[in-house]
Short mmCIF file of C-alpha atoms and ligand atoms in Angstrom, two decimals:
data_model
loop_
_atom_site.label_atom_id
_atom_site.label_comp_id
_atom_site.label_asym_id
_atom_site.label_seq_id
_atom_site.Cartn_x
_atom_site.Cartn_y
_atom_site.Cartn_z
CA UNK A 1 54.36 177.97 -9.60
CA UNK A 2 52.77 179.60 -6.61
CA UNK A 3 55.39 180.07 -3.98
CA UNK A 4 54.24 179.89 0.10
CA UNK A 5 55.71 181.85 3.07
CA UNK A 6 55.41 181.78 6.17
CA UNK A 7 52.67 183.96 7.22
CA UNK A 8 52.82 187.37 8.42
CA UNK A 9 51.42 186.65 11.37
CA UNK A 10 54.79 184.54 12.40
CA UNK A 11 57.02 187.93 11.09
CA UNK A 12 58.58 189.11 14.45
CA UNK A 13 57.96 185.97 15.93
CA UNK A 14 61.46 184.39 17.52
CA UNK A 15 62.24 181.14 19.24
CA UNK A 16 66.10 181.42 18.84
CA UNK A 17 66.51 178.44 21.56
CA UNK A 18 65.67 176.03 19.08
CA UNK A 19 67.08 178.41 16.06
CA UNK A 20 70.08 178.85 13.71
CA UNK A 21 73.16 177.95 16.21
CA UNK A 22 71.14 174.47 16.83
CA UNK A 23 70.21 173.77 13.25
CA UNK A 24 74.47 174.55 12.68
CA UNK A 25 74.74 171.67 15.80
CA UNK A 26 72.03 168.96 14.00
CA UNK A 27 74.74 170.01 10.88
CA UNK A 28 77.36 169.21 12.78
CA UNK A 29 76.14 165.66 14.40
CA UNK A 30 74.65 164.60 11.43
CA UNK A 31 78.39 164.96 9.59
CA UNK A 32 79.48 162.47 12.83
CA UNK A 33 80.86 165.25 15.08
CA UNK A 34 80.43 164.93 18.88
CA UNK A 35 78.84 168.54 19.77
CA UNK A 36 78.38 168.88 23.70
CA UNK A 37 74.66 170.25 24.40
CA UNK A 38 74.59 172.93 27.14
CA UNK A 39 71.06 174.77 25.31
CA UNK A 40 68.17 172.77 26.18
CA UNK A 41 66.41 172.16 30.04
CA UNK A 42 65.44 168.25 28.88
CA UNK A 43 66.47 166.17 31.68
CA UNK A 44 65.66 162.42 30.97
CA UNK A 45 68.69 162.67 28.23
CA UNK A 46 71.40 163.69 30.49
CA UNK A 47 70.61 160.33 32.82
CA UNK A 48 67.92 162.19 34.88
CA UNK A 49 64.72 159.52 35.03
CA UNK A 50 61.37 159.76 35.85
CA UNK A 51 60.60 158.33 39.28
CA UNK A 52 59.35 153.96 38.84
CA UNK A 53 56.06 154.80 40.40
CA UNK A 54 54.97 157.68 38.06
CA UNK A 55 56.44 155.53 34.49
CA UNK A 56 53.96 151.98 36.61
CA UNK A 57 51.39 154.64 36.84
CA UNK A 58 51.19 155.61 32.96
CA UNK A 59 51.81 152.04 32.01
CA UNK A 60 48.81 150.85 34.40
CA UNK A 61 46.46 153.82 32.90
CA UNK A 62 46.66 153.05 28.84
CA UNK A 63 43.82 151.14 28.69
CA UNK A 64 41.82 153.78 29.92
CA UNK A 65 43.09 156.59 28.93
CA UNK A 66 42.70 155.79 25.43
CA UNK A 67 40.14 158.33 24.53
CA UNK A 68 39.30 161.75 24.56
CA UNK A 69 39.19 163.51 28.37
CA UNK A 70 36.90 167.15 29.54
CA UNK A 71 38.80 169.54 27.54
CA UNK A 72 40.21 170.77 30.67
CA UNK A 73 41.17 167.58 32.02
CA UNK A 74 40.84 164.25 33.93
CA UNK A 75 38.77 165.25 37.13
CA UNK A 76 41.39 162.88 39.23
CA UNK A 77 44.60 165.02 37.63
CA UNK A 78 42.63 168.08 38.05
CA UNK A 79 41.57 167.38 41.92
CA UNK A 80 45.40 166.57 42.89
CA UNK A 81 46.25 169.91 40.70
CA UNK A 82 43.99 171.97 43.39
CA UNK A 83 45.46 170.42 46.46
CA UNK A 84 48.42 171.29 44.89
CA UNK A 85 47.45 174.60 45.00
CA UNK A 86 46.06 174.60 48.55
CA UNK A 87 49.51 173.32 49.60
CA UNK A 88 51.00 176.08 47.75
CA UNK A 89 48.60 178.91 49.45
CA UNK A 90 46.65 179.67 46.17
CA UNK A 91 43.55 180.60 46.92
CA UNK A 92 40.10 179.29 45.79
CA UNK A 93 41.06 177.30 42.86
CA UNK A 94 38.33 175.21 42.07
CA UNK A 95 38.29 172.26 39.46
CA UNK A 96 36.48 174.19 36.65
CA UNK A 97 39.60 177.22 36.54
CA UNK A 98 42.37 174.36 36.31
CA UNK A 99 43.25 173.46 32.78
CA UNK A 100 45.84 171.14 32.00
CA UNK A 101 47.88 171.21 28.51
CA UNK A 102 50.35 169.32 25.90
CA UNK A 103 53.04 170.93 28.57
CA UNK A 104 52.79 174.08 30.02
CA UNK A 105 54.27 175.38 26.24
CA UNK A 106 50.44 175.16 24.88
CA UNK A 107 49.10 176.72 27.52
CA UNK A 108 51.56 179.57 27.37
CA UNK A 109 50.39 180.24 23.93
CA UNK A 110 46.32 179.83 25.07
CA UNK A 111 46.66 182.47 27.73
CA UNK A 112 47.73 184.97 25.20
CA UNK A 113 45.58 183.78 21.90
CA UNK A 114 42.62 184.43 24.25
CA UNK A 115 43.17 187.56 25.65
CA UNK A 116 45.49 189.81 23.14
CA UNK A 117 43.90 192.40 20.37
CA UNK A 118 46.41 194.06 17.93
CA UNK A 119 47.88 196.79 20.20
CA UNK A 120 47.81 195.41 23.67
CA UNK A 121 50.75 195.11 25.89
CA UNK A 122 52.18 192.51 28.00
CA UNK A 123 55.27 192.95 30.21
CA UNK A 124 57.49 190.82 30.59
CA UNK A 125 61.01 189.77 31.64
CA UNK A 126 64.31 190.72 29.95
CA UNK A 127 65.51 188.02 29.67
CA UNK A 128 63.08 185.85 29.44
CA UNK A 129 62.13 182.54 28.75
CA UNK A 130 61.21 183.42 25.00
CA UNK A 131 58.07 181.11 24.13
CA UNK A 132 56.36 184.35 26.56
CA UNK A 133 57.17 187.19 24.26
CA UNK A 134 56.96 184.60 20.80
CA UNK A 135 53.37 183.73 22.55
CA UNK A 136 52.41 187.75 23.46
CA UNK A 137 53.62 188.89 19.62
CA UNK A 138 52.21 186.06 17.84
CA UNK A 139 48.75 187.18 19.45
CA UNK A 140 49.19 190.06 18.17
CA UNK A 141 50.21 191.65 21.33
CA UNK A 142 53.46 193.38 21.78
CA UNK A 143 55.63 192.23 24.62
CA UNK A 144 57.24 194.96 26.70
CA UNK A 145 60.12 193.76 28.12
CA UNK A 146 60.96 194.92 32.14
CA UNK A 147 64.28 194.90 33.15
CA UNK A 148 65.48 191.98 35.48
CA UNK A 149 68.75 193.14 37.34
CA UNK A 150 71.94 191.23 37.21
CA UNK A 151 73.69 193.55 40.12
CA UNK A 152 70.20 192.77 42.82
CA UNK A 153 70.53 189.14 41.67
CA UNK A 154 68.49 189.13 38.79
CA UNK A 155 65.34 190.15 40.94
CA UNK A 156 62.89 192.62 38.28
CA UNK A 157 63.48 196.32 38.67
CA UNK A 158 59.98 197.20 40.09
CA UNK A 159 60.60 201.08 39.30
CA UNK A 160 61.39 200.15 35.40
CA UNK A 161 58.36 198.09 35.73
CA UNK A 162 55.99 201.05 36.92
CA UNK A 163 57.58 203.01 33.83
CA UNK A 164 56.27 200.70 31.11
CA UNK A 165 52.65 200.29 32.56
CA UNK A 166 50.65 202.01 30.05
CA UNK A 167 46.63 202.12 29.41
CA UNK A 168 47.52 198.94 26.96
CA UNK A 169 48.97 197.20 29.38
CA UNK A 170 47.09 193.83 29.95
CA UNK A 171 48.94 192.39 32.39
CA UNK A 172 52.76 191.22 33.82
CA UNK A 173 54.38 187.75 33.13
CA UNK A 174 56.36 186.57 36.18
CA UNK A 175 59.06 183.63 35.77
CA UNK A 176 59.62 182.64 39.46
CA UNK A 177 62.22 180.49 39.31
CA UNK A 178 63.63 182.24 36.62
CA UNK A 179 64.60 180.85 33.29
CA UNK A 180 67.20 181.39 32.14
CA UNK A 181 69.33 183.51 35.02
CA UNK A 182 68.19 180.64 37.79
CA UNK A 183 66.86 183.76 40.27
CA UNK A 184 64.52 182.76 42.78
CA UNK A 185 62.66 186.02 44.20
CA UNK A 186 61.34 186.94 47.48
CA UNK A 187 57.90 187.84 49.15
CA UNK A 188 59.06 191.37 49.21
CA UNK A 189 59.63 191.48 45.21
CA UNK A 190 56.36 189.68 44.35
CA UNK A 191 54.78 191.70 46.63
CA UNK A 192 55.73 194.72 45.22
CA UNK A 193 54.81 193.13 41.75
CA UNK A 194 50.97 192.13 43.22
CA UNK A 195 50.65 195.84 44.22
CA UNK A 196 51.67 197.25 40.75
CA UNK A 197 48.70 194.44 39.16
CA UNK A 198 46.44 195.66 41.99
CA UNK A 199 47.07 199.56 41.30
CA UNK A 200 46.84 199.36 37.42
CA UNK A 201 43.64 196.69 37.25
CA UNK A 202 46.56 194.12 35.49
CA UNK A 203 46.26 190.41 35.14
CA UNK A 204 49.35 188.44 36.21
CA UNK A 205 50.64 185.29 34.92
CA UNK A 206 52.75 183.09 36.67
CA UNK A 207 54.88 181.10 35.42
CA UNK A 208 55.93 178.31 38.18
CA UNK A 209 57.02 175.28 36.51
CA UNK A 210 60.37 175.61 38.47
CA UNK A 211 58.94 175.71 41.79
CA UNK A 212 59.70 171.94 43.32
CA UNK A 213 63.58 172.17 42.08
CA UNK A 214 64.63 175.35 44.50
CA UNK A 215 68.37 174.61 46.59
CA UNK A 216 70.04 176.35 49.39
CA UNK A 217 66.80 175.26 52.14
CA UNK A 218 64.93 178.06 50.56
CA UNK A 219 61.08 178.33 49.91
CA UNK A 220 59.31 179.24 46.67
CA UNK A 221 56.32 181.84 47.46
CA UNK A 222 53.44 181.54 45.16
CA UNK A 223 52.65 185.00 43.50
CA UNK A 224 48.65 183.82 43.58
CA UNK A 225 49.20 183.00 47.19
CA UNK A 226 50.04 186.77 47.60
CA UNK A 227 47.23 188.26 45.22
CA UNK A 228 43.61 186.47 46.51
CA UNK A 229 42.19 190.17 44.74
CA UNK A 230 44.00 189.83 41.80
CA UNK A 231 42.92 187.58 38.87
CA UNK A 232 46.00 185.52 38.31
CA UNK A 233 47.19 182.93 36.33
CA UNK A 234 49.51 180.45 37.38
CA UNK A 235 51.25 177.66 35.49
CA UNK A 236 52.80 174.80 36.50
CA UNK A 237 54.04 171.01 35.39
CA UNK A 238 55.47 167.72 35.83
CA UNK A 239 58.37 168.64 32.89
CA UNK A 240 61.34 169.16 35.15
CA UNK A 241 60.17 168.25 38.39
CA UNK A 242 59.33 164.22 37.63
CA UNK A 243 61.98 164.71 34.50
CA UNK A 244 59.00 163.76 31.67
CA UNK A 245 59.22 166.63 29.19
CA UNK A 246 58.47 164.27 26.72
CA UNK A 247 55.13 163.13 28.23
CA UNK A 248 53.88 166.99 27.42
CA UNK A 249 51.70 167.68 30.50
CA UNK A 250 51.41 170.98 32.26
CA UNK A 251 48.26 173.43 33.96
CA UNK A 252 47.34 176.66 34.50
CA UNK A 253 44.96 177.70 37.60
CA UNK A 254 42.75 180.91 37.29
CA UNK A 255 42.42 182.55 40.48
CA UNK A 256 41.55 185.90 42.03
CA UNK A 257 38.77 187.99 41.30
CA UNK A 258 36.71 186.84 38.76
CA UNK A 259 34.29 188.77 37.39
CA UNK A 260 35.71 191.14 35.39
CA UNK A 261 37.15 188.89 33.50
CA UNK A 262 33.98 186.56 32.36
CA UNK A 263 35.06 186.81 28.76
CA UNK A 264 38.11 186.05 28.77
CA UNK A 265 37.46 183.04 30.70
CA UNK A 266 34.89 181.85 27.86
CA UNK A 267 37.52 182.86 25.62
CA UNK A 268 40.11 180.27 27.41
CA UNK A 269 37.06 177.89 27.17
CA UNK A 270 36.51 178.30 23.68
CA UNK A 271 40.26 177.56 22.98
CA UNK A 272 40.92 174.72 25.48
CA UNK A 273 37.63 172.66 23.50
CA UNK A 274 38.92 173.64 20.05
CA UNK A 275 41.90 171.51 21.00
CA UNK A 276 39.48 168.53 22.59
CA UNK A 277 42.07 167.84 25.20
CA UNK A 278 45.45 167.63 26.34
CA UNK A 279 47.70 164.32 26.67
CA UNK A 280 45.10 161.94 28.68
CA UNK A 281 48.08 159.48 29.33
CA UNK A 282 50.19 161.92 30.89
CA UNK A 283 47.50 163.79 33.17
CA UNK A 284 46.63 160.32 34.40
CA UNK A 285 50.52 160.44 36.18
CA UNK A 286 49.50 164.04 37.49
CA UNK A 287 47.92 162.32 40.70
CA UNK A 288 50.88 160.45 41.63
CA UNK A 289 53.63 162.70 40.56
CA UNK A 290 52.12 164.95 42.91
CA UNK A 291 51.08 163.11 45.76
CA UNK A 292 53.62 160.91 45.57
CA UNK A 293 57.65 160.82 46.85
CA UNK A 294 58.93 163.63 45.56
CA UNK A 295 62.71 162.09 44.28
CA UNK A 296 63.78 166.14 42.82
CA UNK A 297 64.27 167.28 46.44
CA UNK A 298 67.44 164.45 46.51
CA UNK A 299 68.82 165.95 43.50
CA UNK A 300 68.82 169.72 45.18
CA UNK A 301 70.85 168.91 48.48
CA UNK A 302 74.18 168.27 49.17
CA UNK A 303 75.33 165.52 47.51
CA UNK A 304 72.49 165.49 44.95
CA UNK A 305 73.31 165.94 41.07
CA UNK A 306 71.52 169.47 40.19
CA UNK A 307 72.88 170.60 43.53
CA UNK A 308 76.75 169.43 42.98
CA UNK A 309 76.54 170.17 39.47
CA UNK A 310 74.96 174.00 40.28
CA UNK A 311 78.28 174.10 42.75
CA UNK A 312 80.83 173.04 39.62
CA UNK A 313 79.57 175.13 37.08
CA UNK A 314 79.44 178.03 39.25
CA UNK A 315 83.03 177.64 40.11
CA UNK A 316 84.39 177.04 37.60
CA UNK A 317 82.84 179.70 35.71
CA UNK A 318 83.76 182.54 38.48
CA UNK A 319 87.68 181.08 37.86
CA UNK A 320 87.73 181.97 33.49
CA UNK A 321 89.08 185.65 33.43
CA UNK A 322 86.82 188.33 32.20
CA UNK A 323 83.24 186.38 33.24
CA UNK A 324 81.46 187.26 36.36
CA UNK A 325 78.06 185.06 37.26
CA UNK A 326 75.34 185.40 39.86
CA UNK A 327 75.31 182.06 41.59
CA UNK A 328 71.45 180.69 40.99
CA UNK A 329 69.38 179.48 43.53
CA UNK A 330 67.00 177.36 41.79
CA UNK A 331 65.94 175.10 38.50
CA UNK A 332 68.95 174.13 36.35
CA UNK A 333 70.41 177.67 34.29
CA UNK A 334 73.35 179.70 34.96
CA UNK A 335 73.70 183.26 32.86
CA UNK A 336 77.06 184.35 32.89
CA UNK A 337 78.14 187.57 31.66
CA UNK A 338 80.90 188.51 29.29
CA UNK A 339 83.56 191.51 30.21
CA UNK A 340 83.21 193.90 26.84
CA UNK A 341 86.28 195.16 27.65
CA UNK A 342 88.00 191.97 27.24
CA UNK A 343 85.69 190.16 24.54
CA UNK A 344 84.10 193.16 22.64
CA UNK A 345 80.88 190.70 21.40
CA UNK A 346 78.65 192.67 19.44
CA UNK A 347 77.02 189.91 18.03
CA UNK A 348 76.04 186.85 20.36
CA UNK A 349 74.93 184.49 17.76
CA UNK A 350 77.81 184.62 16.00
CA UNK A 351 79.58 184.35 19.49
CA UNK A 352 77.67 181.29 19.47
CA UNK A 353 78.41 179.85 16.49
CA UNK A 354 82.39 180.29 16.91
CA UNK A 355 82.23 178.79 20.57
CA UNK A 356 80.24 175.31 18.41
CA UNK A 357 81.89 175.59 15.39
CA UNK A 358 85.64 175.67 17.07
CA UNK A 359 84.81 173.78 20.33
CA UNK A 360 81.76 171.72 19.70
CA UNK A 361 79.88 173.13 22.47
CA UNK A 362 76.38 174.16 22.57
CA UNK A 363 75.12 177.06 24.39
CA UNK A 364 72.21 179.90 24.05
CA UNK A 365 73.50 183.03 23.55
CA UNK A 366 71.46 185.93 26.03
CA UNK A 367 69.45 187.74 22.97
CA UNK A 368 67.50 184.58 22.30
CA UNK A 369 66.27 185.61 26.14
CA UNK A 370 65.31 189.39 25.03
CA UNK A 371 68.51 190.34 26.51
CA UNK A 372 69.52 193.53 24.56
CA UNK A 373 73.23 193.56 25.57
CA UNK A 374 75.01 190.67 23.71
CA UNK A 375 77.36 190.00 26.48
CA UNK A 376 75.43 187.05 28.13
CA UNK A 377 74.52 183.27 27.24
CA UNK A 378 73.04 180.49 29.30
CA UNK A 379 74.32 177.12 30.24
CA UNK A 380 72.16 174.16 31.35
CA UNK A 381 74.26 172.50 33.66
CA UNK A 382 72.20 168.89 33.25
CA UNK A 383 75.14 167.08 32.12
CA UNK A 384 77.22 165.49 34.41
CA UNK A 385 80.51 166.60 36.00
CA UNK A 386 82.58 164.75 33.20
CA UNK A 387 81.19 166.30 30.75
CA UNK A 388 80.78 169.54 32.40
CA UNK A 389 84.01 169.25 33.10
CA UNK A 390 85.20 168.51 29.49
CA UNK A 391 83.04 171.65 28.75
CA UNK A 392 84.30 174.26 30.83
CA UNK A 393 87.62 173.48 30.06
CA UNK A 394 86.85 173.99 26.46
CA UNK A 395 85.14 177.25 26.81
CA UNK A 396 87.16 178.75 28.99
CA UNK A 397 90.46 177.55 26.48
CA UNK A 398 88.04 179.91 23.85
CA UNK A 399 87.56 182.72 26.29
CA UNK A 400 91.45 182.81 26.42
CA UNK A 401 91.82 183.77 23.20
CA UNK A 402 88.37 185.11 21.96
CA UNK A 403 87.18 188.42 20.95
CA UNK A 404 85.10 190.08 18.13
N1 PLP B 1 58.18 177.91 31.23
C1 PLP B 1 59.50 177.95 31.43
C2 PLP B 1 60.08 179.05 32.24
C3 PLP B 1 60.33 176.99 30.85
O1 PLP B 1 61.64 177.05 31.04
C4 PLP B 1 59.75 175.97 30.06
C5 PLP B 1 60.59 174.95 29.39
O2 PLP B 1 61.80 175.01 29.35
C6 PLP B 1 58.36 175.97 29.89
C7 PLP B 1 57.61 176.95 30.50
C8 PLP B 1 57.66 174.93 29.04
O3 PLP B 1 57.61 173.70 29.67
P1 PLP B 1 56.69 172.51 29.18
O4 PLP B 1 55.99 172.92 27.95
O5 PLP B 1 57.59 171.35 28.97
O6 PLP B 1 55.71 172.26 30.31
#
């Protein structure tokens, strides 16, 4: 018998936020054991619904939305995407450079598909949400990872940045809010970053999808709004602001200066009518969900479930000897860090694996974010203050006695 592998292409691909530690945890709950799930950002199952109006809007829309859409989208989605983007200072986006996508996942993967030749670099975050360097490497690219600093509150180390620019470079993935440390940067930093694209002819890619669930009164800057030169991609969705990650709808805007990058636009154009279109149900909520009340903002005050829930984890985390944290300021993530001189973890996985195999709790440990020290993991603090409770008082009951 012939036997099939999994092509080459997928050989240093990794996705370890949906790898070995969770197939242990679908083990474990299909053998009737309660495992606590602190790994994935999927609100509607911790209790956190989609707003009436936009789940009336879908419902109201089947009928017509039953058949194929312009590969790019529904012009009524797409025209509320732009405004969007006018409200948001990004300049000159017009309905023909706004896609939208099965989340902004596919789109992640489009941007790179169309652009990358074997040999071409991509920077991007350490850590890092990882479907960015999967998406650069499965292109054939190779991801170059910049250095994002814990001790300037996770903000990226424009020097290291400058250091890794090389004539392959193609351009300089920004996650702003950041998955998974919860950072939310300033003008100044994405200012600095704009200059670096400007000064090296790079394309930048912003991912935004965080943007509506910032706390603390603070205000999310747009890198496009900073870079009118500077072809730019941003990307952006309804996911974990209206809480529909199942629905699977997401953009991406193209804007900046254009024409030296013609063929890579066809190239986008080529991919985005291979896959005919994207969800036509969910981009006829994208009008609404945008226009309409925007419930997330509750959730981030005082009083408000991400906001009280940010304020317990943090807490309680800072309290467990031997882990220090930098407090996040937006979407739902904390990254704590481990003390090696207290833990000695040279392998986070297996870290991992101990913590759910002794505790029942689920995290990610920090080299599934391109983290190279193995003395971080992330927590998604969606669950509620029960059950974070009943968590944290587990893991830090491990952390009393754990070490490798
Ligand atoms: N970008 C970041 C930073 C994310 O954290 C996620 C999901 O967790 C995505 C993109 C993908 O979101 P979706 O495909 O649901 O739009």
């Amino acid at each position: 018998m012939r036997t099939y592998e999994k092509s080459t292409k997928l050989d240093n691909v990794c996705y370890d936020i949906r790898g070995p530690v969770m197939d242990e945890a679908n083990r474990m709950q299909a053998a009737g054991i309660d495992v606590l799930k602190l790994n994935i950002g999927n609100p509607a199952p911790f209790g956190f619904h989609a707003p009436d109006e936009v789940i009336k809007d879908m419902s109201y829309n089947l009928r017509d939305t039953e058949g194929y859409s312009d590969s790019k989208g529904l012009f009524s989605a797409r025209k509320a995407i732009m405004q969007y983007c006018q409200l948001k200072h990004i300049p000159n986006v017009g309905i023909d450079d706004i896609y939208t996508g099965n989340g902004v996942s596919e789109l992640i993967t489009m941007s790179m598909q169309g652009l990358l030749n074997n040999g071409d670099e991509i920077l991007v975050p350490s850590p890092d949400y990882p479907l960015w360097t999967a998406s650069v490497t499965l292109a054939g690219g190779t991801a170059v990872h910049y250095i994002c600093d814990e001790q300037s509150d996770w903000y990226p180390d424009i020097d290291d940045m400058r250091s890794k620019i090389t004539p392959n470079t193609k351009g300089i993935v920004v996650i702003n809010p950041n998955n998974p440390t919860g950072a939310l940067y300033p003008k100044e930093i994405l200012e600095q970053i704009v200059d670096l694209a400007r000064e090296f002819d790079l394309i930048l890619f912003a991912d935004e999808i965080y943007d509506r669930l910032v706390m603390d009164g603070r205000k999310h800057v747009a890198l496009a709004s900073l870079a009118p030169d500077v072809f730019t991609i941003s990307f952006n969705g309804l996911s974990k602001s209206h809480r529909v990650a199942g629905y699977r709808i997401g953009w991406m805007c193209l804007c900046g200066r254009k024409d030296h990058v013609k063929g890579y636009i066809e190239g986008l154009n080529l991919l985005s009518s291979m896959r005919l279109c994207s969800n036509v149900p969910a981009q006829s909520i994208v009008q609404t969900s945008l226009g309409g009340y925007q419930s997330a903002d509750e959730l981030l005050l005082p009083g408000g479930r991400i906001y009280e829930q940010r304020e317990y984890i943090y807490n309680a985390l800072c309290d467990i000897p031997g882990v220090s944290v930098v407090k996040p300021k937006a979407s739902f993530y904390i990254f704590p860090k481990l003390d090696q001189e207290k833990f000695h973890i040279k392998d986070d996985e297996k870290f991992a694996l101990d913590l759910l195999r002794e505790k029942k709790i689920l995290i990610t440990c920090g080299t599934g974010f391109n983290c190279t020290d193995p003395d971080h993991f992330r927590i998604v603090y969606l669950p509620n203050i029960v059950q974070l409770k009943t968590a944290m008082g587990r893991i830090a009951d491990f952390l009393s006695y754990y070490h490798q």
